[in-house]
Short mmCIF file of C-alpha atoms in Angstrom, two decimals:
data_model
loop_
_atom_site.label_atom_id
_atom_site.label_comp_id
_atom_site.label_asym_id
_atom_site.label_seq_id
_atom_site.Cartn_x
_atom_site.Cartn_y
_atom_site.Cartn_z
CA MET A 12 40.77 38.15 16.99
CA GLU A 13 38.60 40.35 14.79
CA LEU A 14 36.37 42.95 16.43
CA THR A 15 33.33 41.44 14.70
CA THR A 16 33.97 38.19 16.58
CA VAL A 17 34.58 40.07 19.83
CA TRP A 18 31.27 41.88 19.54
CA PHE A 19 29.40 38.73 18.61
CA GLY A 20 30.77 37.26 21.84
CA LEU A 21 29.86 40.35 23.86
CA ILE A 22 26.30 40.28 22.54
CA ALA A 23 26.14 36.60 23.51
CA VAL A 24 27.27 37.55 27.04
CA LEU A 25 24.54 40.20 27.24
CA TRP A 26 21.88 37.64 26.28
CA ILE A 27 23.31 35.18 28.79
CA GLY A 28 23.02 37.83 31.50
CA TYR A 29 19.48 38.67 30.43
CA PHE A 30 18.18 35.10 30.40
CA CYS A 31 19.92 34.16 33.67
CA LEU A 32 18.69 37.24 35.57
CA GLU A 33 15.39 38.16 33.92
CA GLY A 34 14.65 34.44 33.65
CA PHE A 35 13.96 34.08 37.37
CA ASP A 36 11.98 37.35 37.25
CA PHE A 37 9.70 35.82 34.64
CA GLY A 38 9.48 32.62 36.67
CA VAL A 39 8.39 34.48 39.80
CA GLY A 40 5.76 36.37 37.81
CA MET A 41 4.35 33.21 36.26
CA LEU A 42 4.20 31.46 39.64
CA LEU A 43 2.32 34.27 41.36
CA PRO A 44 -1.11 32.54 41.23
CA VAL A 45 0.41 29.08 41.75
CA LEU A 46 2.49 29.48 44.92
CA ALA A 47 0.69 32.35 46.67
CA ARG A 48 -2.43 31.47 48.65
CA ASP A 49 -3.45 34.99 49.64
CA ASP A 50 -2.52 38.60 49.01
CA THR A 51 0.16 38.63 51.71
CA GLU A 52 1.98 35.75 50.06
CA ARG A 53 1.62 37.41 46.67
CA ARG A 54 3.28 40.50 48.15
CA VAL A 55 6.10 38.31 49.43
CA LEU A 56 6.71 36.89 45.95
CA ILE A 57 6.64 40.31 44.31
CA ASN A 58 9.00 41.70 46.96
CA THR A 59 11.60 39.02 46.18
CA ILE A 60 12.17 40.66 42.78
CA GLY A 61 10.95 44.17 43.61
CA PRO A 62 14.43 45.76 43.85
CA LEU A 63 15.83 43.69 40.96
CA TRP A 64 13.48 43.27 38.01
CA ASP A 65 13.98 46.66 36.36
CA GLY A 66 17.77 46.36 36.61
CA ASN A 67 17.61 42.91 35.04
CA GLU A 68 15.77 44.33 32.03
CA VAL A 69 18.72 46.62 31.29
CA TRP A 70 20.56 43.62 29.85
CA VAL A 71 18.14 43.24 26.93
CA LEU A 72 18.19 46.98 26.28
CA VAL A 73 21.97 46.94 26.05
CA ALA A 74 21.89 43.80 23.90
CA GLY A 75 19.50 45.50 21.47
CA GLY A 76 21.57 48.67 21.39
CA ALA A 77 24.81 46.74 20.89
CA THR A 78 23.26 44.77 18.02
CA PHE A 79 22.07 47.99 16.38
CA ALA A 80 25.52 49.59 16.62
CA ALA A 81 27.76 46.59 15.93
CA PHE A 82 25.63 44.67 13.41
CA PRO A 83 23.15 47.10 11.82
CA GLU A 84 22.20 44.69 9.01
CA TRP A 85 21.37 42.00 11.58
CA TYR A 86 19.32 44.46 13.62
CA ALA A 87 17.37 45.69 10.58
CA THR A 88 16.53 42.23 9.24
CA LEU A 89 15.75 40.84 12.69
CA PHE A 90 13.37 43.59 13.69
CA SER A 91 11.60 43.65 10.34
CA GLY A 92 11.20 39.88 10.11
CA PHE A 93 10.34 39.32 13.78
CA TYR A 94 8.32 42.52 14.13
CA LEU A 95 5.11 41.00 15.51
CA PRO A 96 6.65 38.66 18.13
CA LEU A 97 9.07 41.38 19.26
CA LEU A 98 6.21 43.87 19.49
CA LEU A 99 4.24 41.39 21.62
CA ILE A 100 7.27 40.96 23.89
CA LEU A 101 7.66 44.74 24.20
CA LEU A 102 3.98 45.24 25.06
CA ALA A 103 4.14 42.41 27.61
CA LEU A 104 7.18 43.96 29.28
CA ILE A 105 5.49 47.37 29.40
CA VAL A 106 2.32 45.95 30.96
CA ARG A 107 4.38 43.91 33.41
CA GLY A 108 6.34 46.97 34.50
CA LEU A 109 3.16 48.97 34.98
CA ALA A 110 1.72 46.15 37.08
CA PHE A 111 4.64 46.20 39.51
CA GLU A 112 4.33 49.96 39.90
CA TYR A 113 0.53 50.30 40.08
CA ARG A 114 -0.53 47.18 41.96
CA ALA A 115 -0.31 48.84 45.38
CA LYS A 116 -1.82 52.17 44.37
CA ARG A 117 -5.30 51.12 45.54
CA ASP A 118 -6.33 48.98 48.48
CA GLU A 119 -8.91 47.05 46.43
CA ASP A 120 -8.91 43.30 45.77
CA ARG A 121 -10.24 43.64 42.22
CA TRP A 122 -7.60 46.25 41.39
CA ARG A 123 -4.79 44.02 42.68
CA ARG A 124 -6.13 40.91 40.94
CA ARG A 125 -6.15 42.68 37.59
CA TRP A 126 -2.55 43.80 37.97
CA ASP A 127 -1.58 40.32 39.18
CA THR A 128 -3.02 38.95 35.93
CA ALA A 129 -0.96 41.52 34.04
CA ILE A 130 2.18 40.31 35.83
CA VAL A 131 1.44 36.70 34.88
CA VAL A 132 0.68 37.49 31.23
CA GLY A 133 3.63 39.89 31.03
CA SER A 134 5.89 37.07 32.22
CA VAL A 135 4.46 34.20 30.15
CA VAL A 136 4.54 35.97 26.77
CA PRO A 137 8.26 36.88 26.77
CA SER A 138 9.24 33.53 28.30
CA LEU A 139 7.59 31.72 25.40
CA LEU A 140 8.39 34.09 22.53
CA TRP A 141 12.08 34.57 23.34
CA GLY A 142 12.55 30.83 22.90
CA VAL A 143 10.61 30.87 19.64
CA ALA A 144 12.70 33.78 18.33
CA PHE A 145 16.06 32.22 19.16
CA ALA A 146 15.03 28.87 17.74
CA ASN A 147 14.22 30.57 14.44
CA LEU A 148 17.62 32.26 14.40
CA LEU A 149 19.26 28.87 14.69
CA ARG A 150 16.98 27.05 12.23
CA GLY A 151 17.18 29.81 9.63
CA VAL A 152 14.47 32.03 8.19
CA PRO A 153 13.54 33.12 4.63
CA ILE A 154 16.09 35.82 3.73
CA ASP A 155 16.55 36.78 0.08
CA ALA A 156 19.59 37.99 -1.83
CA ASP A 157 18.96 41.56 -0.63
CA LYS A 158 19.30 40.38 2.98
CA GLU A 159 15.60 41.02 3.61
CA TYR A 160 13.14 38.77 5.42
CA VAL A 161 10.51 37.52 2.96
CA GLY A 162 8.51 35.16 5.17
CA GLY A 163 5.37 35.65 7.25
CA PHE A 164 4.47 35.33 10.92
CA PHE A 165 3.43 31.69 10.68
CA ASP A 166 6.79 30.78 9.13
CA LEU A 167 8.17 31.37 12.63
CA LEU A 168 5.91 28.78 14.26
CA SER A 169 7.60 25.54 13.27
CA PRO A 170 7.60 22.55 15.67
CA TYR A 171 11.26 23.22 16.44
CA ALA A 172 10.58 26.88 17.25
CA LEU A 173 7.61 26.00 19.45
CA LEU A 174 9.74 23.47 21.31
CA GLY A 175 12.25 26.26 21.89
CA GLY A 176 9.49 28.41 23.37
CA VAL A 177 8.28 25.63 25.66
CA THR A 178 11.86 24.99 26.77
CA THR A 179 12.54 28.59 27.82
CA LEU A 180 9.14 28.76 29.51
CA LEU A 181 9.81 25.66 31.62
CA LEU A 182 13.40 26.66 32.38
CA PHE A 183 12.30 30.08 33.61
CA LEU A 184 9.56 28.50 35.73
CA THR A 185 12.15 26.23 37.35
CA HIS A 186 14.64 29.06 37.75
CA GLY A 187 11.98 31.28 39.33
CA ALA A 188 10.73 28.61 41.71
CA LEU A 189 14.24 27.95 43.02
CA PHE A 190 14.86 31.68 43.36
CA ILE A 191 11.71 31.97 45.46
CA ALA A 192 12.90 29.06 47.61
CA LEU A 193 16.22 30.84 48.04
CA LYS A 194 14.71 34.23 48.89
CA THR A 195 11.78 33.29 51.13
CA ASP A 196 11.19 31.46 54.39
CA GLY A 197 8.35 29.45 55.83
CA ASP A 198 5.72 27.55 53.86
CA ILE A 199 6.35 29.46 50.61
CA ARG A 200 9.97 28.34 50.65
CA HIS A 201 9.08 24.66 50.88
CA ARG A 202 6.28 24.84 48.31
CA ALA A 203 8.54 26.68 45.87
CA ARG A 204 11.37 24.16 46.29
CA ASP A 205 9.09 21.18 45.73
CA LEU A 206 7.47 22.80 42.70
CA GLY A 207 10.85 23.74 41.28
CA VAL A 208 11.97 20.10 41.35
CA ARG A 209 8.76 18.87 39.70
CA VAL A 210 8.77 21.49 36.96
CA GLY A 211 12.52 21.07 36.61
CA VAL A 212 12.08 17.45 35.50
CA ALA A 213 9.81 18.59 32.66
CA ALA A 214 12.24 21.42 31.85
CA ALA A 215 15.14 18.96 31.68
CA VAL A 216 13.28 16.71 29.25
CA ALA A 217 12.31 19.65 27.02
CA ALA A 218 15.80 21.17 27.19
CA VAL A 219 17.55 17.92 26.26
CA ALA A 220 15.18 17.43 23.31
CA PHE A 221 15.62 21.01 22.08
CA LEU A 222 19.40 21.08 22.50
CA ALA A 223 19.79 17.70 20.80
CA TRP A 224 17.63 18.90 17.91
CA THR A 225 19.71 22.08 17.70
CA GLN A 226 22.95 20.11 17.68
CA GLY A 227 21.62 18.02 14.82
CA LEU A 228 20.63 21.09 12.83
CA THR A 229 23.62 23.39 13.15
CA GLY A 230 25.77 22.28 16.06
CA SER A 231 29.54 22.06 16.34
CA ALA A 232 31.91 20.28 18.69
CA GLY A 233 32.01 23.37 20.91
CA SER A 234 28.25 23.65 21.15
CA ALA A 235 27.95 19.93 21.92
CA VAL A 236 30.28 20.29 24.93
CA LEU A 237 28.35 23.32 26.20
CA PHE A 238 24.99 21.57 25.77
CA VAL A 239 26.15 18.51 27.71
CA LEU A 240 27.52 20.68 30.51
CA ALA A 241 24.25 22.66 30.60
CA ALA A 242 22.24 19.45 30.98
CA LEU A 243 24.54 18.23 33.77
CA ALA A 244 24.27 21.56 35.59
CA LEU A 245 20.48 21.44 35.45
CA VAL A 246 20.32 17.86 36.72
CA ALA A 247 22.79 18.69 39.49
CA GLY A 248 20.74 21.71 40.52
CA LEU A 249 17.58 19.65 40.76
CA ALA A 250 19.41 16.94 42.73
CA VAL A 251 20.67 19.33 45.40
CA ALA A 252 17.24 21.01 45.55
CA THR A 253 15.76 17.75 46.82
CA ARG A 254 18.22 18.00 49.72
CA GLY A 255 17.11 21.52 50.64
CA ARG A 256 20.19 23.30 49.28
CA GLU A 257 18.39 26.18 47.55
CA GLY A 258 21.52 28.26 46.95
CA TRP A 259 23.31 25.49 45.07
CA ALA A 260 20.08 24.56 43.28
CA PHE A 261 19.63 28.10 42.02
CA LEU A 262 23.27 28.20 40.96
CA GLY A 263 22.66 24.99 39.01
CA THR A 264 19.80 26.45 36.96
CA PHE A 265 21.73 29.71 36.55
CA VAL A 266 24.76 27.88 35.13
CA ALA A 267 22.55 25.62 33.01
CA ILE A 268 20.85 28.57 31.32
CA ALA A 269 24.18 30.37 30.84
CA LEU A 270 25.82 27.34 29.22
CA ALA A 271 22.78 26.59 27.06
CA VAL A 272 22.66 30.14 25.67
CA ALA A 273 26.43 30.10 25.14
CA GLY A 274 25.99 26.84 23.23
CA LEU A 275 23.25 28.35 21.06
CA PHE A 276 25.48 31.28 20.07
CA THR A 277 28.37 28.88 19.44
CA ALA A 278 26.14 26.83 17.15
CA LEU A 279 25.03 30.00 15.35
CA PHE A 280 28.52 31.45 14.73
CA PRO A 281 29.71 32.76 12.25
CA ASP A 282 26.14 33.36 11.06
CA VAL A 283 23.99 35.86 12.90
CA MET A 284 20.85 35.18 10.88
CA PRO A 285 20.99 32.17 8.53
CA SER A 286 18.91 32.12 5.36
CA SER A 287 16.73 29.06 4.85
CA LEU A 288 16.50 29.87 1.11
CA ASP A 289 20.20 29.93 0.26
CA PRO A 290 23.18 29.78 2.66
CA ALA A 291 24.94 32.37 0.50
CA TRP A 292 22.24 34.90 1.48
CA SER A 293 22.80 34.44 5.21
CA LEU A 294 23.79 37.34 7.43
CA THR A 295 27.17 36.71 9.07
CA THR A 296 29.41 38.53 11.52
CA THR A 297 31.30 39.85 8.50
CA ASN A 298 28.63 41.06 6.07
CA ALA A 299 26.27 42.38 8.78
CA SER A 300 28.80 44.33 10.83
CA ALA A 301 29.42 48.05 11.24
CA THR A 302 32.69 49.71 10.24
CA SER A 303 35.94 48.96 12.02
CA TYR A 304 36.02 52.49 13.45
CA THR A 305 32.56 52.08 14.99
CA LEU A 306 33.50 48.76 16.56
CA THR A 307 36.73 50.22 17.94
CA VAL A 308 34.93 53.13 19.62
CA MET A 309 32.30 50.74 21.02
CA THR A 310 35.01 48.49 22.42
CA TRP A 311 36.64 51.32 24.39
CA VAL A 312 33.25 52.42 25.74
CA ALA A 313 32.50 48.85 26.82
CA VAL A 314 35.89 48.49 28.51
CA LEU A 315 35.32 51.68 30.51
CA PHE A 316 31.70 51.32 31.57
CA THR A 317 30.96 47.58 31.77
CA PRO A 318 32.87 47.05 35.07
CA ILE A 319 30.96 49.96 36.64
CA VAL A 320 27.59 48.53 35.63
CA LEU A 321 28.51 45.03 36.82
CA ALA A 322 29.80 46.35 40.15
CA TYR A 323 26.64 48.35 40.74
CA GLN A 324 24.32 45.47 39.94
CA GLY A 325 26.36 43.10 42.06
CA TRP A 326 26.12 45.56 44.96
CA THR A 327 22.34 45.70 44.50
CA TYR A 328 22.04 41.93 44.80
CA TRP A 329 24.25 41.97 47.90
CA VAL A 330 22.16 44.64 49.63
CA PHE A 331 18.90 42.74 48.98
CA ARG A 332 20.27 39.26 49.74
CA SER A 333 18.08 38.55 52.79
CA ARG A 334 15.19 36.14 52.95
CA ILE A 335 11.68 37.49 53.45
CA SER A 336 8.45 35.88 54.60
CA THR A 337 4.88 36.80 55.47
CA ARG A 338 5.97 38.13 58.88
CA HIS A 339 7.89 40.90 57.09
CA ILE A 340 4.74 42.12 55.30
CA PRO A 341 2.78 44.67 57.38
CA THR A 342 -0.97 44.13 57.56
CA ASP A 343 -1.52 47.80 56.85
CA PRO A 344 0.20 48.76 53.55
CA GLY A 345 1.05 52.12 55.08
CA THR A 346 2.89 50.55 58.01
CA SER A 347 6.64 50.23 57.69
CA SER A 348 7.51 48.49 60.97
CA SER A 349 8.30 44.80 60.55
CA PRO A 350 10.97 42.35 61.70
CA ALA A 351 14.28 42.64 59.89
CA PRO A 352 14.74 40.10 57.05
CA GLN A 353 17.28 37.38 57.74
CA PRO A 354 20.33 36.87 55.49
CA VAL A 355 20.12 33.99 53.04
CA SER A 356 21.80 30.88 54.37
#
């Protein structure tokens, strides 16, 4: 197997990890004003992802860095053509990160409400725009013979691309709601599980429509199998959620997102950025790649360090596996004494 194909697959894995892990982060952020009835419950929701969200963002940083090193032509054309949406995503992620860090700096309701709004906006914008961006990669964008993007911002807002954005938004909402149900106890747990099932039905409809449209545009036999399996995993997750099995339900949405993203990259291959003007002008894994020497060095670095990163992140999730509820939140923010969280069952 050529190293260009290997690195295309590795970049796909990085995006799968990002959407599966950061996806529930975004969902929790978007559901902050929906599920929480007071500040204590909002603190519970934020605490479910407090130890995890910044580690989850590492996946997109590594994906961007790997794209830059392995496929510099793809990186250059992507970031020039998608400059505005990617800038909006970056700003949203910055504001969202600041909100998590600064929300508790003052004991004022207005201060906390403003940062809560920042968390919501910082979660909605990436959830929508990532779907729009990936849909455009699959549909194809105006790239000329010099491998340069020659379209405008509104060329990216086709009905297909907008459906992609709505699909990722709804999937992340469902994923986040089921994560909250898995990580909390009491009333929040039940409200989150019920909401996850309701939103999940809408997500399933949108996902089936988007994946079927994608299959019709550029799909292959491999992508068709992955799309069908993704749909089945999502339906199965929603089915077990109605029976109160939050762990299996969350696993269902996790697997559904992973298979759907894998299917999208399978449908895209061997292109990395198709041209809607002329297929001969498309960027592929061959004409957009770095040198063989660069890819070889990157491969050895990945082999050495990837297991360490995965082991550390897995350990983090294990340490913070317990459920939390309002009884674990001290009334006084400066008080640390509270009952010990119970392990997830």
